[in-house]
Amino acid sequence: MSVTLKINGQTHTVDADEDTPLLWVLRDHLGMTGTKYGCGIAQCGACTVHLDGAAARSCQIPVSALAGAEVTTIEGLSQNSDHPLQKVWVENNVPQCGYCQTGMIMAASALLKQVPHPTDAEIDMAVDNICRCGTYPRVRAAIHQAAEKLSS
Amino acid sequence: MGKLESVSRRSFLISTTVVGGGFAIGLQWTPSQAAGETAKDEPWAKAAAGSEFTPWISIAPDSTVTVRCAMPEIGNGVFTQSAMTVAEELHVDWSKIKVEYAPPLRNFLEKSVYTEAGGMMGYFSGRSTTAERIQLGLQLGAGARERLKAAAAAQWKVPVAEITTANSILTHTASGRTLKYGEVAAKAATVKLDKEPTPKPRSEWTLLGKATPSKLQNPAVVNGTAVYGMDIRLPGMVYAALRQAPAQGGSIKSLDASIARKMPGVLAVVTVDPKESAGFSDPKLQAPFGLEMCTAQNAVAVIATHYWQARKALDAVRIEWDDGAGAQWKTTETMNEAARALLDSKDLKVEKTEGDISSIDKQDKIIEGFYHTPYCDQAPMEPLNGTALVTPDSVEVWHPSQHSQQAFMVAAHETGLSPEKVVFHQTYVGGGFGRRVFGDDVRMVVAIARKYPGKPVHVIWSREESMRQGRYRAIVATNLRTGLDKTGYPVAVHGKYAIGSVGGTAGFHDTPYAFNKNFKVEGTKVPFNILSGAYRGPGYNSHAFITETFVDECAHAAGIDPLTYRLKLLEGYSDLGWVMCLKEAASKAGWGKSLPKGMGMGIAISNWAGNGKPQAGTTVATVATVEVSKAGKLKIHQLDVAFDTGGFLNRDAVVTEMVGGSIFGLNMALNENLTVRNGRVVEGNYDEYPMLRMGDTPTKINIHFGGLSGHERFCEPGEPPAGVAGPAVGNAIFAATGKRIRSMPFRLHDISWT
Ligand code: FES
Ligand code: FES
């Protein structure tokens, strides 16, 4: 079927089977590979995007359910890779292999929109993505630091 | 695809000239660009580089320095380390340095240019800080710098000695003239020096050991433009989903793809048969890690226009499997029992014997323990995948390998083509931990692509397929036995093990503890159908746990503090790093302080890669501070980690690996467990194979530098911490509850107390 999607402020029309998860539409139909596949069952968060501003795991959303929704992916998070989270991430050398990191950043940016100064517990709840490399302590510290930057 | 194909030939040429072939970092690639860059042409572009000083280093007219790296960047920072080492002597503007992968084809054609320093291991994981590699990097930097100075001197007609270099600029102070590196690079690259310069001594280093740059690829990681194996997009590319025989070693009994073939987007349904691997064109050819660990598995793959179509159609293929010999392994318990039973066998192979162990039975206090570790999957976040384009006389591969030289040779072996016909492009790697070393994955990719020639085929293992078709950390069953003398210390130790089947006993046979003078280690392999391989700290990840739990049991049986006990066992050992690490971790953790009931501290120490030699490998000591509720709920409050890598070259890189390795070790010990039913691995995804999340991770993982001996080596930090985190926690649980844990994963143990 042909679906019209609004992604990062642009309209795209794709021809995809209706049960195709948004994840694969992004990656394989549209070539937007910043959103990653890790598990396909809502466990890992590597595929996190924003759906109407809130974090969502794109492996769980069939493309047919997206009419009228606004999707933001890592490619559209900022104009010049200059979202405070992205900057702090680089400054603090957060990534190891990096594969899970775009999902982490998307989950964190949705959180900071809702809760400008999250507690550790709020971060743990909202950013429960899997990182096999074990970047968690730095991810948490970087979210706090970005929260400071955003509010100052 | 239309968009990709419209990348014009002209822009493709421009981009390859910038890239210089292969993957360069720091380029802000849009996903569609990822296509052209690597699709055609030589894997290295001599023409544009023009200013190639050696196969390792080029300087472009805009002063960009490109350093080639023979190791895959799997998250351990080898790119950044390679750049830092060269920069130490080349005095570059850090924002102008890039790293790209050294192409294996060029290595093959040009007499091992990339492996002569560092040998076969040249392409493997984190070997960027060995003495040979550091020397090479410094020499490259110094050689390029002196050539740039010579070229500038000739242009200005002044003595070379009057020229200084800093920040990618050559300066003649007396006349106030300057040149950028790029302005003389072309000439400099042709300069013949009478003698190669000698790099400065390490006491004069200003970057190495001092600077802590963020990884070079981080800007590309955080905006999603870093290209992993999964992100390869090529003109005309098709997707494949595969299913290998669920009981490893099994085969296809019957296949009905009639429904699948009619499904939307499906282009082909193909099978892989290990008997169809073509073999080397020349019998003298070899793969650095051999071919035994990377045989093909019987498999079915669906090839379709889009991945989701391939995946759905794969589920519609009706396959009847012959589970083969693996079917005999009805349950995990039958396998565990088989391993354990072998410990009583008379035919164990003696791995090591020192002194005399007969004194054990003469002691009053005999300590004996049976220890067990299960199958674990490396479970890197990027599932297995790869892309290959096979034609009758060529194969081109894009792959997230942990050993590009191995993968290159495996591609040649699978197709039967001469290696000269193989182009291998290394991508970024979303985690390795040993899973992508031997090349079974690249073989399957090429085997599938062979069945659909002429098109790039991007093969994706689902997470389930990735997890169930592993090369696992093997099952280990070990029995340790000692007798304690009147003072409470072991007179001798006898260890027996059964491993099913890949892996050794690092962390045990190489122990420096005093009992190694009367010591016997013997064991055997168990021929299970489940395939095993390398997993962060192979062998060691089981045996550090086993040894350090056993030593803790001995200490408690003797009524001696576990730290004091270990220090005593190390008395007289010539590598002081062990004692320094123990003392550092213990003092920083507040070892010995009184804790409320239900809390406890545990300590563990081991060494990875030293193979029993003093001043070798990396020693790590970890102290865990834990709390166990009466109901048996575990909370790890804190880890204090001290290590001896000798010295370090990038402090922050060492900290990240120590933290990451510790978390990996915690997850292994607490959570990881694969089970088997009828020869098939049961668990397929993270819901069944739990992973620590941010909220489960100790809030304090403190990495301390006071264990460093200052020895001249710079050993690796990635694998060593993974071995000791688990036993430190297990020993802490004992201190808190009196319950001894002798097998992984800990989550299966009842640690409640009253
Ligand atoms: S891929 Fe969507 S949560 Fe893992
Ligand atoms: S950085 Fe490798 S999985 Fe998170």
mmCIF file of N, CA and C in Angstrom, chain B residues 473-578:
data_model
loop_
_atom_site.group_PDB
_atom_site.id
_atom_site.type_symbol
_atom_site.label_atom_id
_atom_site.label_comp_id
_atom_site.label_asym_id
_atom_site.label_seq_id
_atom_site.Cartn_x
_atom_site.Cartn_y
_atom_site.Cartn_z
ATOM 1 N N ARG B 473 30.057 -18.710 24.514
ATOM 2 C CA ARG B 473 30.917 -19.041 25.639
ATOM 3 C C ARG B 473 30.454 -20.442 26.048
ATOM 4 N N ALA B 474 31.417 -21.349 26.084
ATOM 5 C CA ALA B 474 31.081 -22.753 26.273
ATOM 6 C C ALA B 474 30.664 -23.051 27.710
ATOM 7 N N ILE B 475 29.932 -24.144 27.865
ATOM 8 C CA ILE B 475 29.673 -24.712 29.190
ATOM 9 C C ILE B 475 31.017 -25.126 29.791
ATOM 10 N N VAL B 476 31.212 -24.779 31.055
ATOM 11 C CA VAL B 476 32.417 -25.220 31.754
ATOM 12 C C VAL B 476 32.003 -25.891 33.058
ATOM 13 N N ALA B 477 32.502 -27.086 33.287
ATOM 14 C CA ALA B 477 32.296 -27.784 34.558
ATOM 15 C C ALA B 477 33.682 -28.016 35.154
ATOM 16 N N THR B 478 33.855 -27.585 36.383
ATOM 17 C CA THR B 478 35.193 -27.673 36.986
ATOM 18 C C THR B 478 35.088 -28.165 38.427
ATOM 19 N N ASN B 479 36.002 -29.015 38.783
ATOM 20 C CA ASN B 479 36.087 -29.465 40.160
ATOM 21 C C ASN B 479 37.450 -29.056 40.709
ATOM 22 N N LEU B 480 37.444 -28.351 41.841
ATOM 23 C CA LEU B 480 38.703 -27.941 42.451
ATOM 24 C C LEU B 480 38.799 -28.558 43.843
ATOM 25 N N ARG B 481 40.009 -28.952 44.182
ATOM 26 C CA ARG B 481 40.182 -29.662 45.444
ATOM 27 C C ARG B 481 41.517 -29.268 46.058
ATOM 28 N N THR B 482 41.476 -29.041 47.355
ATOM 29 C CA THR B 482 42.714 -28.739 48.071
ATOM 30 C C THR B 482 42.618 -29.252 49.502
ATOM 31 N N GLY B 483 43.771 -29.309 50.162
ATOM 32 C CA GLY B 483 43.817 -29.537 51.597
ATOM 33 C C GLY B 483 44.513 -28.343 52.222
ATOM 34 N N LEU B 484 43.956 -27.860 53.327
ATOM 35 C CA LEU B 484 44.569 -26.696 53.978
ATOM 36 C C LEU B 484 45.519 -27.179 55.076
ATOM 37 N N ASP B 485 46.683 -26.542 55.152
ATOM 38 C CA ASP B 485 47.631 -26.922 56.214
ATOM 39 C C ASP B 485 47.211 -26.296 57.540
ATOM 40 N N LYS B 486 48.029 -26.486 58.564
ATOM 41 C CA LYS B 486 47.674 -26.006 59.911
ATOM 42 C C LYS B 486 47.438 -24.494 59.939
ATOM 43 N N THR B 487 48.147 -23.760 59.054
ATOM 44 C CA THR B 487 47.973 -22.307 59.054
ATOM 45 C C THR B 487 46.773 -21.879 58.219
ATOM 46 N N GLY B 488 46.152 -22.839 57.536
ATOM 47 C CA GLY B 488 44.941 -22.522 56.789
ATOM 48 C C GLY B 488 45.161 -22.305 55.296
ATOM 49 N N TYR B 489 46.360 -22.539 54.818
ATOM 50 C CA TYR B 489 46.632 -22.293 53.399
ATOM 51 C C TYR B 489 46.740 -23.594 52.610
ATOM 52 N N PRO B 490 46.410 -23.542 51.318
ATOM 53 C CA PRO B 490 46.404 -24.768 50.504
ATOM 54 C C PRO B 490 47.809 -25.360 50.347
ATOM 55 N N VAL B 491 47.922 -26.660 50.539
ATOM 56 C CA VAL B 491 49.223 -27.300 50.307
ATOM 57 C C VAL B 491 49.422 -27.580 48.824
ATOM 58 N N ALA B 492 48.350 -27.740 48.130
ATOM 59 C CA ALA B 492 48.393 -28.062 46.696
ATOM 60 C C ALA B 492 46.970 -27.903 46.180
ATOM 61 N N VAL B 493 46.832 -27.761 44.866
ATOM 62 C CA VAL B 493 45.488 -27.696 44.294
ATOM 63 C C VAL B 493 45.399 -28.634 43.096
ATOM 64 N N HIS B 494 44.297 -29.337 43.043
ATOM 65 C CA HIS B 494 44.028 -30.232 41.915
ATOM 66 C C HIS B 494 42.758 -29.752 41.219
ATOM 67 N N GLY B 495 42.883 -29.398 39.948
ATOM 68 C CA GLY B 495 41.731 -28.921 39.193
ATOM 69 C C GLY B 495 41.417 -29.840 38.035
ATOM 70 N N LYS B 496 40.133 -30.126 37.865
ATOM 71 C CA LYS B 496 39.691 -30.943 36.731
ATOM 72 C C LYS B 496 38.557 -30.199 36.032
ATOM 73 N N TYR B 497 38.622 -30.182 34.734
ATOM 74 C CA TYR B 497 37.575 -29.435 34.030
ATOM 75 C C TYR B 497 37.093 -30.183 32.796
ATOM 76 N N ALA B 498 35.884 -29.843 32.388
ATOM 77 C CA ALA B 498 35.343 -30.281 31.098
ATOM 78 C C ALA B 498 34.724 -29.060 30.441
ATOM 79 N N ILE B 499 35.118 -28.828 29.211
ATOM 80 C CA ILE B 499 34.657 -27.633 28.488
ATOM 81 C C ILE B 499 33.943 -28.084 27.220
ATOM 82 N N GLY B 500 32.780 -27.526 26.990
ATOM 83 C CA GLY B 500 32.033 -27.950 25.793
ATOM 84 C C GLY B 500 31.851 -26.868 24.748
ATOM 85 N N SER B 501 32.800 -26.540 23.909
ATOM 86 C CA SER B 501 34.085 -27.178 23.822
ATOM 87 C C SER B 501 35.234 -26.185 23.587
ATOM 88 N N VAL B 502 34.954 -24.963 23.092
ATOM 89 C CA VAL B 502 36.051 -24.046 22.801
ATOM 90 C C VAL B 502 36.393 -23.222 24.038
ATOM 91 N N GLY B 503 37.670 -23.062 24.297
ATOM 92 C CA GLY B 503 38.089 -22.213 25.417
ATOM 93 C C GLY B 503 39.089 -22.945 26.281
ATOM 94 N N GLY B 504 39.902 -22.189 26.968
ATOM 95 C CA GLY B 504 40.916 -22.789 27.826
ATOM 96 C C GLY B 504 40.630 -22.493 29.280
ATOM 97 N N THR B 505 41.700 -22.482 30.079
ATOM 98 C CA THR B 505 41.531 -22.281 31.516
ATOM 99 C C THR B 505 42.308 -21.057 32.003
ATOM 100 N N ALA B 506 42.431 -20.054 31.131
ATOM 101 C CA ALA B 506 43.070 -18.810 31.573
ATOM 102 C C ALA B 506 42.344 -18.318 32.822
ATOM 103 N N GLY B 507 43.097 -17.790 33.770
ATOM 104 C CA GLY B 507 42.496 -17.373 35.034
ATOM 105 C C GLY B 507 42.628 -18.455 36.085
ATOM 106 N N PHE B 508 42.992 -19.682 35.659
ATOM 107 C CA PHE B 508 43.214 -20.768 36.608
ATOM 108 C C PHE B 508 44.612 -21.372 36.444
ATOM 109 N N HIS B 509 44.890 -21.939 35.275
ATOM 110 C CA HIS B 509 46.175 -22.641 35.112
ATOM 111 C C HIS B 509 47.358 -21.689 35.253
ATOM 112 N N ASP B 510 47.102 -20.393 35.023
ATOM 113 C CA ASP B 510 48.187 -19.420 35.039
ATOM 114 C C ASP B 510 48.241 -18.637 36.352
ATOM 115 N N THR B 511 47.598 -19.136 37.386
ATOM 116 C CA THR B 511 47.542 -18.396 38.649
ATOM 117 C C THR B 511 48.930 -18.223 39.277
ATOM 118 N N PRO B 512 49.190 -17.039 39.822
ATOM 119 C CA PRO B 512 50.465 -16.844 40.532
ATOM 120 C C PRO B 512 50.365 -17.200 42.015
ATOM 121 N N TYR B 513 49.179 -17.588 42.492
ATOM 122 C CA TYR B 513 49.040 -17.942 43.900
ATOM 123 C C TYR B 513 50.018 -19.060 44.253
ATOM 124 N N ALA B 514 50.472 -19.044 45.505
ATOM 125 C CA ALA B 514 51.567 -19.926 45.928
ATOM 126 C C ALA B 514 51.270 -21.402 45.693
ATOM 127 N N PHE B 515 49.985 -21.776 45.690
ATOM 128 C CA PHE B 515 49.698 -23.199 45.493
ATOM 129 C C PHE B 515 50.078 -23.697 44.101
ATOM 130 N N ASN B 516 50.463 -22.776 43.220
ATOM 131 C CA ASN B 516 50.846 -23.228 41.883
ATOM 132 C C ASN B 516 52.140 -24.056 41.876
ATOM 133 N N LYS B 517 52.788 -24.131 43.041
ATOM 134 C CA LYS B 517 54.015 -24.952 43.102
ATOM 135 C C LYS B 517 53.675 -26.428 43.231
ATOM 136 N N ASN B 518 52.524 -26.704 43.810
ATOM 137 C CA ASN B 518 52.036 -28.081 43.857
ATOM 138 C C ASN B 518 50.647 -28.057 43.235
ATOM 139 N N PHE B 519 50.589 -28.403 41.981
ATOM 140 C CA PHE B 519 49.444 -27.976 41.194
ATOM 141 C C PHE B 519 49.235 -28.954 40.051
ATOM 142 N N LYS B 520 48.019 -29.371 39.882
ATOM 143 C CA LYS B 520 47.730 -30.208 38.721
ATOM 144 C C LYS B 520 46.431 -29.724 38.083
ATOM 145 N N VAL B 521 46.479 -29.493 36.783
ATOM 146 C CA VAL B 521 45.301 -29.069 36.039
ATOM 147 C C VAL B 521 45.104 -30.068 34.911
ATOM 148 N N GLU B 522 43.958 -30.694 34.882
ATOM 149 C CA GLU B 522 43.693 -31.638 33.797
ATOM 150 C C GLU B 522 42.253 -31.498 33.346
ATOM 151 N N GLY B 523 42.020 -31.832 32.095
ATOM 152 C CA GLY B 523 40.663 -31.635 31.610
ATOM 153 C C GLY B 523 40.416 -32.266 30.263
ATOM 154 N N THR B 524 39.223 -31.974 29.765
ATOM 155 C CA THR B 524 38.834 -32.538 28.476
ATOM 156 C C THR B 524 37.785 -31.633 27.826
ATOM 157 N N LYS B 525 37.541 -31.902 26.582
ATOM 158 C CA LYS B 525 36.504 -31.159 25.854
ATOM 159 C C LYS B 525 35.293 -32.064 25.682
ATOM 160 N N VAL B 526 34.118 -31.475 25.673
ATOM 161 C CA VAL B 526 32.908 -32.267 25.474
ATOM 162 C C VAL B 526 32.373 -31.951 24.081
ATOM 163 N N PRO B 527 32.172 -32.963 23.278
ATOM 164 C CA PRO B 527 31.787 -32.701 21.876
ATOM 165 C C PRO B 527 30.291 -32.461 21.711
ATOM 166 N N PHE B 528 29.784 -31.367 22.214
ATOM 167 C CA PHE B 528 28.377 -31.024 21.996
ATOM 168 C C PHE B 528 28.187 -30.499 20.575
ATOM 169 N N ASN B 529 26.944 -30.554 20.104
ATOM 170 C CA ASN B 529 26.693 -29.984 18.776
ATOM 171 C C ASN B 529 26.646 -28.459 18.824
ATOM 172 N N ILE B 530 26.353 -27.911 19.996
ATOM 173 C CA ILE B 530 26.264 -26.449 20.118
ATOM 174 C C ILE B 530 27.666 -25.861 19.910
ATOM 175 N N LEU B 531 27.735 -24.846 19.059
ATOM 176 C CA LEU B 531 29.040 -24.311 18.671
ATOM 177 C C LEU B 531 29.500 -23.237 19.650
ATOM 178 N N SER B 532 30.728 -23.321 20.032
ATOM 179 C CA SER B 532 31.255 -22.320 20.948
ATOM 180 C C SER B 532 32.375 -21.543 20.277
ATOM 181 N N GLY B 533 32.744 -20.449 20.900
ATOM 182 C CA GLY B 533 33.746 -19.582 20.282
ATOM 183 C C GLY B 533 34.356 -18.647 21.306
ATOM 184 N N ALA B 534 34.611 -17.418 20.858
ATOM 185 C CA ALA B 534 35.255 -16.438 21.727
ATOM 186 C C ALA B 534 34.199 -15.519 22.328
ATOM 187 N N TYR B 535 34.322 -15.258 23.609
ATOM 188 C CA TYR B 535 33.391 -14.375 24.324
ATOM 189 C C TYR B 535 34.253 -13.606 25.308
ATOM 190 N N ARG B 536 34.125 -12.307 25.307
ATOM 191 C CA ARG B 536 34.962 -11.387 26.097
ATOM 192 C C ARG B 536 35.807 -12.088 27.173
ATOM 193 N N GLY B 537 37.080 -12.245 26.894
ATOM 194 C CA GLY B 537 37.977 -12.942 27.823
ATOM 195 C C GLY B 537 37.788 -14.452 27.766
ATOM 196 N N PRO B 538 37.970 -15.066 26.584
ATOM 197 C CA PRO B 538 37.667 -16.492 26.421
ATOM 198 C C PRO B 538 38.351 -17.376 27.479
ATOM 199 N N GLY B 539 37.609 -18.325 28.024
ATOM 200 C CA GLY B 539 38.159 -19.218 29.043
ATOM 201 C C GLY B 539 38.238 -18.541 30.395
ATOM 202 N N TYR B 540 38.890 -17.413 30.386
ATOM 203 C CA TYR B 540 39.090 -16.588 31.580
ATOM 204 C C TYR B 540 37.766 -16.164 32.216
ATOM 205 N N ASN B 541 36.771 -15.877 31.377
ATOM 206 C CA ASN B 541 35.508 -15.374 31.948
ATOM 207 C C ASN B 541 34.841 -16.429 32.842
ATOM 208 N N SER B 542 35.119 -17.711 32.605
ATOM 209 C CA SER B 542 34.644 -18.754 33.519
ATOM 210 C C SER B 542 35.645 -18.998 34.647
ATOM 211 N N HIS B 543 36.916 -19.111 34.275
ATOM 212 C CA HIS B 543 37.886 -19.593 35.262
ATOM 213 C C HIS B 543 38.345 -18.554 36.273
ATOM 214 N N ALA B 544 38.241 -17.283 35.946
ATOM 215 C CA ALA B 544 38.508 -16.269 36.972
ATOM 216 C C ALA B 544 37.436 -16.382 38.057
ATOM 217 N N PHE B 545 36.201 -16.591 37.639
ATOM 218 C CA PHE B 545 35.097 -16.771 38.591
ATOM 219 C C PHE B 545 35.333 -18.018 39.449
ATOM 220 N N ILE B 546 35.663 -19.099 38.798
ATOM 221 C CA ILE B 546 35.824 -20.373 39.512
ATOM 222 C C ILE B 546 36.978 -20.286 40.508
ATOM 223 N N THR B 547 38.108 -19.789 40.056
ATOM 224 C CA THR B 547 39.293 -19.739 40.910
ATOM 225 C C THR B 547 39.083 -18.798 42.088
ATOM 226 N N GLU B 548 38.520 -17.629 41.786
ATOM 227 C CA GLU B 548 38.382 -16.630 42.850
ATOM 228 C C GLU B 548 37.269 -16.979 43.837
ATOM 229 N N THR B 549 36.316 -17.759 43.408
ATOM 230 C CA THR B 549 35.304 -18.239 44.347
ATOM 231 C C THR B 549 35.927 -19.303 45.254
ATOM 232 N N PHE B 550 36.697 -20.173 44.645
ATOM 233 C CA PHE B 550 37.344 -21.256 45.391
ATOM 234 C C PHE B 550 38.318 -20.710 46.443
ATOM 235 N N VAL B 551 39.122 -19.739 46.036
ATOM 236 C CA VAL B 551 40.090 -19.159 46.979
ATOM 237 C C VAL B 551 39.347 -18.489 48.143
ATOM 238 N N ASP B 552 38.225 -17.867 47.818
ATOM 239 C CA ASP B 552 37.413 -17.246 48.862
ATOM 240 C C ASP B 552 36.876 -18.307 49.829
ATOM 241 N N GLU B 553 36.495 -19.423 49.299
ATOM 242 C CA GLU B 553 36.004 -20.515 50.158
ATOM 243 C C GLU B 553 37.108 -20.993 51.084
ATOM 244 N N CYS B 554 38.303 -21.084 50.538
ATOM 245 C CA CYS B 554 39.436 -21.522 51.356
ATOM 246 C C CYS B 554 39.684 -20.520 52.488
ATOM 247 N N ALA B 555 39.656 -19.230 52.148
ATOM 248 C CA ALA B 555 39.902 -18.199 53.157
ATOM 249 C C ALA B 555 38.880 -18.303 54.289
ATOM 250 N N HIS B 556 37.615 -18.442 53.897
ATOM 251 C CA HIS B 556 36.580 -18.527 54.925
ATOM 252 C C HIS B 556 36.719 -19.794 55.757
ATOM 253 N N ALA B 557 37.069 -20.892 55.091
ATOM 254 C CA ALA B 557 37.256 -22.150 55.828
ATOM 255 C C ALA B 557 38.398 -22.017 56.839
ATOM 256 N N ALA B 558 39.404 -21.221 56.463
ATOM 257 C CA ALA B 558 40.555 -21.032 57.347
ATOM 258 C C ALA B 558 40.291 -19.955 58.390
ATOM 259 N N GLY B 559 39.183 -19.237 58.224
ATOM 260 C CA GLY B 559 38.872 -18.156 59.149
ATOM 261 C C GLY B 559 39.798 -16.958 58.977
ATOM 262 N N ILE B 560 40.275 -16.767 57.762
ATOM 263 C CA ILE B 560 41.198 -15.651 57.492
ATOM 264 C C ILE B 560 40.509 -14.668 56.541
ATOM 265 N N ASP B 561 40.714 -13.390 56.777
ATOM 266 C CA ASP B 561 40.146 -12.354 55.922
ATOM 267 C C ASP B 561 40.553 -12.611 54.452
ATOM 268 N N PRO B 562 39.598 -12.584 53.533
ATOM 269 C CA PRO B 562 39.888 -12.940 52.133
ATOM 270 C C PRO B 562 40.953 -12.063 51.469
ATOM 271 N N LEU B 563 41.049 -10.810 51.878
ATOM 272 C CA LEU B 563 42.100 -9.950 51.326
ATOM 273 C C LEU B 563 43.463 -10.377 51.860
ATOM 274 N N THR B 564 43.551 -10.532 53.179
ATOM 275 C CA THR B 564 44.802 -10.987 53.801
ATOM 276 C C THR B 564 45.245 -12.319 53.195
ATOM 277 N N TYR B 565 44.284 -13.182 52.991
ATOM 278 C CA TYR B 565 44.548 -14.519 52.454
ATOM 279 C C TYR B 565 45.199 -14.424 51.073
ATOM 280 N N ARG B 566 44.621 -13.592 50.233
ATOM 281 C CA ARG B 566 45.171 -13.448 48.872
ATOM 282 C C ARG B 566 46.562 -12.820 48.916
ATOM 283 N N LEU B 567 46.727 -11.825 49.767
ATOM 284 C CA LEU B 567 48.048 -11.179 49.849
ATOM 285 C C LEU B 567 49.110 -12.191 50.269
ATOM 286 N N LYS B 568 48.727 -13.050 51.186
ATOM 287 C CA LYS B 568 49.666 -14.078 51.652
ATOM 288 C C LYS B 568 50.009 -15.046 50.506
ATOM 289 N N LEU B 569 48.994 -15.416 49.748
ATOM 290 C CA LEU B 569 49.232 -16.345 48.629
ATOM 291 C C LEU B 569 50.105 -15.724 47.536
ATOM 292 N N LEU B 570 50.206 -14.400 47.568
ATOM 293 C CA LEU B 570 51.016 -13.711 46.550
ATOM 294 C C LEU B 570 52.393 -13.320 47.069
ATOM 295 N N GLU B 571 52.666 -13.642 48.306
ATOM 296 C CA GLU B 571 53.964 -13.278 48.890
ATOM 297 C C GLU B 571 55.098 -13.827 48.037
ATOM 298 N N GLY B 572 56.024 -12.963 47.730
ATOM 299 C CA GLY B 572 57.185 -13.415 46.967
ATOM 300 C C GLY B 572 56.965 -13.418 45.464
ATOM 301 N N TYR B 573 55.752 -13.150 45.004
ATOM 302 C CA TYR B 573 55.525 -13.112 43.551
ATOM 303 C C TYR B 573 56.149 -11.840 42.983
ATOM 304 N N SER B 574 56.849 -12.012 41.879
ATOM 305 C CA SER B 574 57.678 -10.904 41.410
ATOM 306 C C SER B 574 56.890 -9.788 40.724
ATOM 307 N N ASP B 575 55.632 -10.009 40.422
ATOM 308 C CA ASP B 575 54.843 -8.940 39.806
ATOM 309 C C ASP B 575 54.038 -8.226 40.891
ATOM 310 N N LEU B 576 54.525 -7.070 41.307
ATOM 311 C CA LEU B 576 53.893 -6.357 42.410
ATOM 312 C C LEU B 576 52.528 -5.777 42.039
ATOM 313 N N GLY B 577 52.220 -5.759 40.760
ATOM 314 C CA GLY B 577 50.929 -5.230 40.312
ATOM 315 C C GLY B 577 49.759 -5.918 41.005
ATOM 316 N N TRP B 578 49.883 -7.196 41.246
ATOM 317 C CA TRP B 578 48.788 -7.931 41.896
ATOM 318 C C TRP B 578 48.489 -7.360 43.286
#
